[in-house]
């Protein structure tokens, strides 16, 4: 068997590349859409509301957001040329850009926001290959910590959905959230395997039906929404590029790439397809291109959505074409506002209950990665301090309010601050072992990296086609890390 034939056979049998039949593909894709919908529409609502836009303009921003999120998810999962990670990853507007975009919009106008977004996307495309070289700084002690941080810090989002009506949860909302969470568990335990794979979708549907007689489902906007809305580029005018606005968004781009790297590594761990430097660069380029499209189509920077990483882990559905189907559904939602209004009617408390399961699965995936690491005192410090730093803005959102905007931009995100902390601490505390492992790996690519103190043998990452692109004498980062 030739090497090319072997690769074709691998692709044919790889669960990531399988295309489920449509009867199974559609509900799995819809499940991803429901899991991310509230987060996807939140940013245009927040930014548009802060800039004083009318209900009609807000509706357009939401349609544009869903439309581009669908295109971005298709690009990321299917891929073309050197764009797309080709893993089951969903894309949506990042929350990291909310503060800077509101500042830019109030200082200049919305066209400056879109111009800065386009510049940010181009910057991400250009620096993607350089940023992906940092993959060697993400051994299991770092990746496991980052994945754990992603799941833990996102619990604040789930809590926000449950307490959407105020600071505390109404008993009825808490009951809906708990009931939805219980439904996820019961479907996973007692339903046939085919239904268990859509446990979140079933729980959301049943939770919404239960909420109907309680008056918690608001479908009043369905009648007012149109059947078709054309998303046109530069709807609010041609973009402008103030220097200060562009510079602030370039910092956002670095934050986006840090968060997306963590999500890509996490989903690669879950589907058992380790992310290589080349694959990571392709995924970051797709983020950049999606962000450029976002600026052109009147929306904002895009990144991977962590809640959908949790859904992949919960359902164990590894096919990237499920994300492709979800992207197609998002495109339809962006073009058909009436359908989007139906989805928007799902009560936030029901989403919160499902979110607890989804974000908890992300955190559990991080713990699973950390089981590969021997916990010396140094490694305990890496995890403990990184997790603590990441939780500070989660438990006390105003902790950095007196600091400069650039500092808040980075450290208000527990994911980016925790990831940076984990990388730097690992370099500081395990730097000697890191250098020793790189020297040893050059001599023998199969030798374990001692700075990770892994248990058990390491399968060669070079079984994947992307790893063949590694320079001679320099193993693909991540070799020996699993």
Short mmCIF file of C-alpha atoms in Angstrom, two decimals:
data_model
loop_
_atom_site.label_atom_id
_atom_site.label_comp_id
_atom_site.label_asym_id
_atom_site.label_seq_id
_atom_site.Cartn_x
_atom_site.Cartn_y
_atom_site.Cartn_z
CA UNK A 1 0.00 0.00 0.00
CA UNK A 2 1.43 3.38 -1.00
CA UNK A 3 1.69 6.27 1.47
CA UNK A 4 -0.98 8.22 -0.43
CA UNK A 5 -3.35 5.23 -0.34
CA UNK A 6 -2.74 4.82 3.38
CA UNK A 7 -3.63 8.46 3.94
CA UNK A 8 -6.81 8.09 1.91
CA UNK A 9 -7.77 5.02 3.96
CA UNK A 10 -7.11 6.94 7.17
CA UNK A 11 -9.33 9.79 6.02
CA UNK A 12 -12.08 7.37 5.02
CA UNK A 13 -12.13 5.76 8.47
CA UNK A 14 -11.40 8.84 10.57
CA UNK A 15 -14.55 9.75 12.59
CA UNK A 16 -13.70 13.44 12.16
CA UNK A 17 -14.11 13.12 8.39
CA UNK A 18 -17.25 10.98 8.40
CA UNK A 19 -20.43 12.52 6.97
CA UNK A 20 -23.51 11.28 8.90
CA UNK A 21 -26.73 10.77 6.99
CA UNK A 22 -28.93 13.87 6.87
CA UNK A 23 -31.57 12.49 9.26
CA UNK A 24 -28.86 12.40 11.92
CA UNK A 25 -26.76 15.31 10.67
CA UNK A 26 -29.50 17.96 10.89
CA UNK A 27 -30.53 17.46 14.54
CA UNK A 28 -26.88 17.25 15.56
CA UNK A 29 -26.19 20.54 13.78
CA UNK A 30 -29.31 22.17 15.23
CA UNK A 31 -28.13 21.14 18.70
CA UNK A 32 -24.90 23.07 18.17
CA UNK A 33 -26.87 26.12 17.01
CA UNK A 34 -29.10 26.11 20.08
CA UNK A 35 -26.08 25.70 22.35
CA UNK A 36 -24.42 28.84 20.95
CA UNK A 37 -27.36 30.99 19.85
CA UNK A 38 -27.69 33.13 22.98
CA UNK A 39 -23.97 33.88 23.00
CA UNK A 40 -23.95 34.53 19.27
CA UNK A 41 -26.61 37.25 19.37
CA UNK A 42 -25.50 38.82 22.67
CA UNK A 43 -22.61 40.88 21.28
CA UNK A 44 -24.55 42.73 18.53
CA UNK A 45 -27.31 43.41 21.08
CA UNK A 46 -24.83 44.81 23.61
CA UNK A 47 -22.80 46.88 21.15
CA UNK A 48 -25.80 48.10 19.14
CA UNK A 49 -27.69 48.98 22.32
CA UNK A 50 -24.71 50.88 23.75
CA UNK A 51 -24.43 52.90 20.52
CA UNK A 52 -28.16 53.74 20.57
CA UNK A 53 -29.29 51.87 17.47
CA UNK A 54 -32.96 51.36 16.64
CA UNK A 55 -34.74 48.02 16.89
CA UNK A 56 -34.59 47.71 13.10
CA UNK A 57 -30.82 48.27 13.05
CA UNK A 58 -30.34 45.83 15.94
CA UNK A 59 -32.28 43.20 14.00
CA UNK A 60 -29.99 43.78 11.02
CA UNK A 61 -26.88 43.45 13.20
CA UNK A 62 -28.17 40.13 14.55
CA UNK A 63 -28.97 38.82 11.07
CA UNK A 64 -25.52 39.83 9.83
CA UNK A 65 -23.90 38.21 12.86
CA UNK A 66 -25.68 34.87 12.37
CA UNK A 67 -24.99 34.91 8.62
CA UNK A 68 -21.23 35.46 9.02
CA UNK A 69 -21.05 33.05 12.00
CA UNK A 70 -22.47 30.39 9.70
CA UNK A 71 -19.94 31.15 6.96
CA UNK A 72 -17.13 31.19 9.53
CA UNK A 73 -18.16 27.80 10.96
CA UNK A 74 -18.32 26.28 7.48
CA UNK A 75 -14.89 27.74 6.66
CA UNK A 76 -13.39 26.41 9.90
CA UNK A 77 -14.87 22.90 9.64
CA UNK A 78 -14.60 22.26 5.87
CA UNK A 79 -11.56 24.39 5.13
CA UNK A 80 -9.96 25.38 1.86
CA UNK A 81 -6.29 25.66 0.99
CA UNK A 82 -4.56 26.95 4.18
CA UNK A 83 -7.72 28.20 5.88
CA UNK A 84 -9.67 26.12 8.41
CA UNK A 85 -8.71 23.76 11.23
CA UNK A 86 -10.99 21.04 9.76
CA UNK A 87 -12.33 20.00 13.17
CA UNK A 88 -15.86 20.21 14.66
CA UNK A 89 -15.53 23.80 15.83
CA UNK A 90 -18.20 26.51 15.83
CA UNK A 91 -17.46 30.21 15.34
CA UNK A 92 -19.14 33.23 16.88
CA UNK A 93 -18.48 36.87 17.77
CA UNK A 94 -15.98 37.20 20.61
CA UNK A 95 -16.91 38.90 23.88
CA UNK A 96 -13.29 40.06 24.23
CA UNK A 97 -13.96 42.86 21.74
CA UNK A 98 -17.13 44.27 23.36
CA UNK A 99 -15.43 46.94 25.49
CA UNK A 100 -13.05 48.23 22.80
CA UNK A 101 -15.82 48.27 20.16
CA UNK A 102 -18.14 50.33 22.37
CA UNK A 103 -15.28 52.76 23.06
CA UNK A 104 -14.46 53.01 19.34
CA UNK A 105 -18.12 53.43 18.40
CA UNK A 106 -18.72 56.22 20.91
CA UNK A 107 -15.43 57.98 20.12
CA UNK A 108 -15.81 57.73 16.34
CA UNK A 109 -18.77 55.83 14.85
CA UNK A 110 -19.79 52.33 13.81
CA UNK A 111 -17.82 52.54 10.54
CA UNK A 112 -14.62 52.85 12.62
CA UNK A 113 -15.62 49.66 14.46
CA UNK A 114 -15.98 47.79 11.17
CA UNK A 115 -12.74 49.26 9.79
CA UNK A 116 -10.82 48.24 12.91
CA UNK A 117 -12.40 44.77 12.65
CA UNK A 118 -11.19 44.36 9.06
CA UNK A 119 -7.69 45.49 10.07
CA UNK A 120 -7.76 43.04 12.98
CA UNK A 121 -8.68 40.16 10.65
CA UNK A 122 -5.89 40.97 8.20
CA UNK A 123 -3.44 41.16 11.09
CA UNK A 124 -4.55 37.72 12.33
CA UNK A 125 -4.06 36.19 8.87
CA UNK A 126 -0.55 37.63 8.62
CA UNK A 127 0.67 36.58 12.08
CA UNK A 128 -1.07 33.16 12.17
CA UNK A 129 2.03 31.15 11.12
CA UNK A 130 4.18 32.96 13.69
CA UNK A 131 1.59 32.59 16.46
CA UNK A 132 1.14 28.89 15.69
CA UNK A 133 4.85 28.37 16.37
CA UNK A 134 3.96 28.95 20.03
CA UNK A 135 2.27 25.53 20.05
CA UNK A 136 5.38 24.08 21.70
CA UNK A 137 4.55 26.23 24.72
CA UNK A 138 1.29 24.28 25.14
CA UNK A 139 2.37 20.92 26.64
CA UNK A 140 -0.29 18.94 28.60
CA UNK A 141 0.36 20.88 31.84
CA UNK A 142 -0.57 24.08 29.98
CA UNK A 143 -3.30 22.74 27.68
CA UNK A 144 -5.04 20.89 30.49
CA UNK A 145 -4.98 24.04 32.64
CA UNK A 146 -6.28 26.24 29.82
CA UNK A 147 -9.11 23.83 28.97
CA UNK A 148 -10.05 23.61 32.65
CA UNK A 149 -10.05 27.42 32.85
CA UNK A 150 -12.28 27.70 29.77
CA UNK A 151 -14.91 25.46 31.35
CA UNK A 152 -14.78 26.98 34.83
CA UNK A 153 -14.86 30.62 33.73
CA UNK A 154 -17.78 29.98 31.35
CA UNK A 155 -19.95 28.91 34.31
CA UNK A 156 -20.46 32.64 34.79
CA UNK A 157 -22.23 32.67 31.40
CA UNK A 158 -24.49 29.78 32.40
CA UNK A 159 -25.32 31.52 35.68
CA UNK A 160 -26.08 34.72 33.75
CA UNK A 161 -28.58 32.87 31.58
CA UNK A 162 -30.33 31.47 34.66
CA UNK A 163 -30.43 34.86 36.41
CA UNK A 164 -31.29 36.84 33.28
CA UNK A 165 -34.13 38.64 35.06
CA UNK A 166 -31.98 40.05 37.86
CA UNK A 167 -29.12 39.51 40.28
CA UNK A 168 -30.63 36.33 41.71
CA UNK A 169 -32.52 33.46 40.10
CA UNK A 170 -36.30 33.35 40.36
CA UNK A 171 -37.45 29.98 41.76
CA UNK A 172 -39.23 29.22 38.48
CA UNK A 173 -36.12 29.98 36.42
CA UNK A 174 -33.95 27.87 38.70
CA UNK A 175 -36.48 25.03 38.43
CA UNK A 176 -36.40 25.27 34.62
CA UNK A 177 -32.59 25.21 34.59
CA UNK A 178 -32.43 22.27 37.00
CA UNK A 179 -35.11 20.41 35.04
CA UNK A 180 -33.23 20.93 31.76
CA UNK A 181 -30.01 19.70 33.33
CA UNK A 182 -31.83 16.67 34.74
CA UNK A 183 -33.28 15.93 31.29
CA UNK A 184 -29.78 15.91 29.80
CA UNK A 185 -28.74 13.34 32.42
CA UNK A 186 -31.85 11.18 31.99
CA UNK A 187 -31.59 11.13 28.19
CA UNK A 188 -27.91 10.19 28.44
CA UNK A 189 -28.74 7.40 30.90
CA UNK A 190 -31.94 5.85 29.54
CA UNK A 191 -32.40 6.88 25.88
CA UNK A 192 -31.13 4.79 22.95
CA UNK A 193 -27.65 5.79 21.70
CA UNK A 194 -29.10 7.65 18.68
CA UNK A 195 -31.18 9.91 20.98
CA UNK A 196 -28.44 10.22 23.58
CA UNK A 197 -26.28 11.98 20.99
CA UNK A 198 -28.86 14.78 20.81
CA UNK A 199 -29.50 14.89 24.56
CA UNK A 200 -28.95 18.64 24.75
CA UNK A 201 -31.32 19.31 21.84
CA UNK A 202 -34.04 17.14 23.40
CA UNK A 203 -33.56 18.78 26.79
CA UNK A 204 -33.82 22.26 25.26
CA UNK A 205 -36.97 21.32 23.32
CA UNK A 206 -38.67 19.68 26.32
CA UNK A 207 -37.59 22.50 28.62
CA UNK A 208 -39.13 25.04 26.23
CA UNK A 209 -42.40 23.08 26.11
CA UNK A 210 -42.53 22.99 29.91
CA UNK A 211 -41.86 26.74 30.01
CA UNK A 212 -44.75 27.53 27.62
CA UNK A 213 -47.61 27.36 30.20
CA UNK A 214 -45.37 29.24 32.66
CA UNK A 215 -45.28 32.25 30.32
CA UNK A 216 -41.52 32.02 29.97
CA UNK A 217 -41.44 31.61 26.17
CA UNK A 218 -41.59 34.85 24.21
CA UNK A 219 -42.44 34.28 20.57
CA UNK A 220 -44.04 37.68 20.08
CA UNK A 221 -41.28 38.67 17.67
CA UNK A 222 -42.05 35.80 15.30
CA UNK A 223 -45.04 37.56 13.75
CA UNK A 224 -43.13 40.82 13.33
CA UNK A 225 -40.01 39.22 11.83
CA UNK A 226 -39.72 39.04 8.06
CA UNK A 227 -39.33 35.92 5.96
CA UNK A 228 -36.20 37.13 4.22
CA UNK A 229 -33.50 39.69 4.98
CA UNK A 230 -30.63 40.27 2.58
CA UNK A 231 -27.36 40.85 4.42
CA UNK A 232 -25.54 43.49 2.39
CA UNK A 233 -21.91 44.55 2.93
CA UNK A 234 -21.16 48.04 4.24
CA UNK A 235 -24.82 48.61 5.17
CA UNK A 236 -23.85 51.44 7.55
CA UNK A 237 -21.32 53.02 5.21
CA UNK A 238 -17.76 52.41 4.06
CA UNK A 239 -15.33 51.47 6.87
CA UNK A 240 -12.92 54.01 8.32
CA UNK A 241 -9.56 53.24 9.92
CA UNK A 242 -8.61 55.59 12.81
CA UNK A 243 -5.13 54.60 14.05
CA UNK A 244 -6.11 54.37 17.73
CA UNK A 245 -9.11 52.20 16.90
CA UNK A 246 -7.04 49.87 14.74
CA UNK A 247 -4.31 49.50 17.38
CA UNK A 248 -6.80 48.61 20.11
CA UNK A 249 -8.38 45.96 17.88
CA UNK A 250 -4.98 44.45 17.06
CA UNK A 251 -4.62 43.69 20.76
CA UNK A 252 -8.05 42.06 20.58
CA UNK A 253 -6.72 39.92 17.73
CA UNK A 254 -3.94 38.57 19.95
CA UNK A 255 -6.47 37.76 22.68
CA UNK A 256 -8.69 36.00 20.12
CA UNK A 257 -5.80 33.87 18.89
CA UNK A 258 -4.89 32.89 22.45
CA UNK A 259 -8.46 31.82 23.24
CA UNK A 260 -8.91 30.05 19.90
CA UNK A 261 -5.66 28.14 20.38
CA UNK A 262 -7.00 26.77 23.66
CA UNK A 263 -10.31 25.78 22.05
CA UNK A 264 -8.62 24.11 19.08
CA UNK A 265 -6.30 22.13 21.31
CA UNK A 266 -9.29 21.15 23.46
CA UNK A 267 -11.40 19.86 20.58
CA UNK A 268 -8.35 18.10 19.13
CA UNK A 269 -7.93 16.28 22.44
CA UNK A 270 -11.62 15.31 22.51
CA UNK A 271 -11.76 13.92 18.96
CA UNK A 272 -8.32 12.31 19.37
CA UNK A 273 -6.77 14.28 16.54
CA UNK A 274 -3.91 16.35 18.03
CA UNK A 275 -3.57 19.86 16.68
CA UNK A 276 -0.28 20.37 14.87
CA UNK A 277 1.45 23.66 14.14
CA UNK A 278 0.22 23.61 10.54
CA UNK A 279 -3.36 22.82 11.53
CA UNK A 280 -3.32 25.54 14.20
CA UNK A 281 -2.03 28.11 11.70
CA UNK A 282 -4.80 27.13 9.27
CA UNK A 283 -7.40 27.55 12.00
CA UNK A 284 -6.06 30.95 13.05
CA UNK A 285 -6.05 32.10 9.41
CA UNK A 286 -9.71 31.09 9.16
CA UNK A 287 -10.44 33.17 12.27
CA UNK A 288 -8.76 36.11 10.59
CA UNK A 289 -10.63 35.70 7.31
CA UNK A 290 -13.92 35.36 9.19
CA UNK A 291 -13.12 38.57 11.05
CA UNK A 292 -12.43 40.36 7.74
CA UNK A 293 -15.81 39.13 6.46
CA UNK A 294 -17.35 40.29 9.71
CA UNK A 295 -16.10 43.83 9.22
CA UNK A 296 -17.31 43.86 5.62
CA UNK A 297 -20.76 42.47 6.49
CA UNK A 298 -21.45 44.83 9.41
CA UNK A 299 -20.44 42.58 12.28
CA UNK A 300 -17.47 41.93 14.53
CA UNK A 301 -14.38 39.71 15.23
CA UNK A 302 -14.94 35.94 15.32
CA UNK A 303 -13.51 33.19 17.48
CA UNK A 304 -14.21 29.57 18.43
CA UNK A 305 -17.12 29.04 20.84
CA UNK A 306 -16.11 26.99 23.88
CA UNK A 307 -19.65 25.84 24.71
CA UNK A 308 -19.68 23.86 21.49
CA UNK A 309 -16.40 22.22 22.45
CA UNK A 310 -18.24 20.96 25.53
CA UNK A 311 -21.05 19.66 23.33
CA UNK A 312 -18.58 17.64 21.26
CA UNK A 313 -17.27 16.09 24.46
CA UNK A 314 -20.75 15.41 25.85
CA UNK A 315 -22.17 13.78 22.71
CA UNK A 316 -18.92 12.15 21.51
CA UNK A 317 -19.89 13.09 17.94
CA UNK A 318 -16.56 13.80 16.26
CA UNK A 319 -17.62 14.56 12.68
CA UNK A 320 -16.60 18.03 11.55
CA UNK A 321 -19.51 18.05 9.13
CA UNK A 322 -21.89 18.42 12.06
CA UNK A 323 -20.33 21.88 12.54
CA UNK A 324 -20.72 22.42 8.79
CA UNK A 325 -24.45 21.66 9.05
CA UNK A 326 -24.72 23.98 12.04
CA UNK A 327 -23.03 26.69 9.98
CA UNK A 328 -25.56 26.19 7.18
CA UNK A 329 -28.40 26.52 9.70
CA UNK A 330 -26.87 29.75 11.00
CA UNK A 331 -26.71 31.14 7.46
CA UNK A 332 -30.43 30.36 7.03
CA UNK A 333 -31.20 31.99 10.38
CA UNK A 334 -29.35 35.09 9.23
CA UNK A 335 -31.30 35.24 5.97
CA UNK A 336 -34.70 34.26 7.44
CA UNK A 337 -35.34 36.38 10.54
CA UNK A 338 -38.66 34.63 11.28
CA UNK A 339 -36.87 31.33 11.88
CA UNK A 340 -34.31 33.12 14.02
CA UNK A 341 -37.11 34.63 16.11
CA UNK A 342 -38.42 31.13 16.88
CA UNK A 343 -34.99 30.02 18.12
CA UNK A 344 -34.63 33.24 20.09
CA UNK A 345 -37.79 32.31 22.01
CA UNK A 346 -36.02 29.52 23.92
CA UNK A 347 -36.00 30.71 27.57
CA UNK A 348 -32.61 31.77 28.86
CA UNK A 349 -33.07 29.67 32.01
CA UNK A 350 -33.42 26.56 29.84
CA UNK A 351 -30.19 27.51 28.05
CA UNK A 352 -28.55 28.02 31.45
CA UNK A 353 -29.39 24.49 32.55
CA UNK A 354 -27.89 23.05 29.38
CA UNK A 355 -24.91 25.40 29.76
CA UNK A 356 -24.01 23.88 33.13
CA UNK A 357 -23.59 20.49 31.44
CA UNK A 358 -21.75 21.89 28.40
CA UNK A 359 -19.28 24.05 30.30
CA UNK A 360 -18.78 21.35 32.91
CA UNK A 361 -17.78 18.96 30.14
CA UNK A 362 -15.15 21.43 28.95
CA UNK A 363 -13.71 21.63 32.47
CA UNK A 364 -13.80 17.82 32.75
CA UNK A 365 -11.87 17.55 29.48
CA UNK A 366 -9.18 19.76 31.00
CA UNK A 367 -8.98 17.52 34.06
CA UNK A 368 -8.66 14.52 31.76
CA UNK A 369 -5.70 16.16 30.04
CA UNK A 370 -4.10 16.92 33.40
CA UNK A 371 -4.21 13.26 34.38
CA UNK A 372 -1.30 12.80 31.94
CA UNK A 373 0.89 15.01 34.13
CA UNK A 374 2.71 14.03 37.33
CA UNK A 375 1.90 16.71 39.87
CA UNK A 376 5.20 17.84 41.28
CA UNK A 377 5.14 20.97 43.43
CA UNK A 378 6.11 23.03 40.38
CA UNK A 379 3.26 21.66 38.26
CA UNK A 380 0.79 22.18 41.09
CA UNK A 381 1.84 25.83 41.19
CA UNK A 382 1.34 26.19 37.44
CA UNK A 383 -2.24 24.93 37.67
CA UNK A 384 -3.13 26.61 40.97
CA UNK A 385 -1.89 30.11 40.18
CA UNK A 386 -3.15 30.09 36.58
CA UNK A 387 -6.61 28.97 37.68
CA UNK A 388 -6.65 31.58 40.46
CA UNK A 389 -5.64 34.41 38.13
CA UNK A 390 -8.29 33.32 35.61
CA UNK A 391 -11.04 33.28 38.25
CA UNK A 392 -10.33 36.77 39.61
CA UNK A 393 -12.30 38.69 36.92
CA UNK A 394 -14.98 35.97 36.97
CA UNK A 395 -15.80 36.29 40.67
CA UNK A 396 -15.09 40.06 40.78
CA UNK A 397 -15.75 41.57 37.33
CA UNK A 398 -14.69 45.11 38.37
CA UNK A 399 -11.34 44.09 39.84
CA UNK A 400 -9.35 45.76 37.04
CA UNK A 401 -11.61 48.78 36.58
CA UNK A 402 -8.86 51.23 37.63
CA UNK A 403 -6.35 49.84 35.14
CA UNK A 404 -5.69 51.04 31.57
CA UNK A 405 -7.96 49.85 28.78
CA UNK A 406 -5.26 47.63 27.20
CA UNK A 407 -4.72 45.87 30.54
CA UNK A 408 -8.44 45.32 31.02
CA UNK A 409 -8.75 43.98 27.49
CA UNK A 410 -6.31 41.16 28.26
CA UNK A 411 -7.00 40.41 31.92
CA UNK A 412 -10.77 40.89 32.00
CA UNK A 413 -10.89 37.65 30.03
CA UNK A 414 -10.14 34.83 32.42
CA UNK A 415 -9.29 32.59 29.48
CA UNK A 416 -6.59 34.83 28.01
CA UNK A 417 -5.13 35.86 31.39
CA UNK A 418 -5.08 32.26 32.63
CA UNK A 419 -3.50 31.00 29.40
CA UNK A 420 -0.76 33.63 29.49
CA UNK A 421 -0.12 32.87 33.17
CA UNK A 422 0.09 29.10 32.54
CA UNK A 423 2.55 29.53 29.66
CA UNK A 424 4.82 31.91 31.58
CA UNK A 425 4.75 29.86 34.79
CA UNK A 426 5.57 26.66 32.92
CA UNK A 427 8.52 28.38 31.24
CA UNK A 428 9.73 29.80 34.56
CA UNK A 429 9.29 26.70 36.70
CA UNK A 430 10.02 24.01 34.11
CA UNK A 431 12.32 25.94 31.77
CA UNK A 432 15.37 23.73 32.32
CA UNK A 433 13.38 20.58 31.66
CA UNK A 434 11.82 22.19 28.57
CA UNK A 435 15.22 22.93 27.06
CA UNK A 436 16.49 19.46 27.97
CA UNK A 437 13.45 17.83 26.38
CA UNK A 438 13.89 19.77 23.14
CA UNK A 439 17.53 18.61 22.91
CA UNK A 440 16.51 15.03 23.63
CA UNK A 441 13.65 15.14 21.12
CA UNK A 442 16.00 16.22 18.35
CA UNK A 443 17.97 13.01 18.98
CA UNK A 444 14.95 10.73 19.32
CA UNK A 445 11.47 11.90 18.28
CA UNK A 446 9.85 9.07 20.21
CA UNK A 447 11.32 10.04 23.59
CA UNK A 448 8.93 11.49 26.16
CA UNK A 449 9.21 15.16 27.08
CA UNK A 450 10.52 15.10 30.72
CA UNK A 451 9.12 18.54 31.54
CA UNK A 452 5.64 17.05 31.29
CA UNK A 453 6.42 13.95 33.37
CA UNK A 454 3.81 12.03 31.34
CA UNK A 455 2.61 8.60 32.25
CA UNK A 456 2.68 5.90 29.62
CA UNK A 457 3.90 5.79 26.01
CA UNK A 458 3.25 8.59 23.57
CA UNK A 459 1.67 7.88 20.17
CA UNK A 460 3.46 9.64 17.33
CA UNK A 461 1.69 12.73 16.10
CA UNK A 462 3.44 12.21 12.78
CA UNK A 463 0.73 9.70 11.82
CA UNK A 464 -1.20 12.77 10.67
CA UNK A 465 -0.55 14.30 7.31
CA UNK A 466 -0.01 17.76 8.74
CA UNK A 467 2.95 16.63 10.81
CA UNK A 468 4.87 15.82 7.65
CA UNK A 469 5.29 19.55 7.13
CA UNK A 470 7.62 19.82 10.15
CA UNK A 471 11.14 20.99 9.21
CA UNK A 472 13.86 18.37 9.08
CA UNK A 473 15.35 17.75 12.51
CA UNK A 474 12.59 19.73 14.25
CA UNK A 475 9.66 17.53 15.36
CA UNK A 476 6.15 18.85 15.09
CA UNK A 477 5.35 20.58 18.42
CA UNK A 478 3.29 18.27 20.57
CA UNK A 479 5.22 15.09 19.61
CA UNK A 480 5.49 13.03 22.75
CA UNK A 481 2.98 15.20 24.58
CA UNK A 482 0.19 12.67 24.52
#
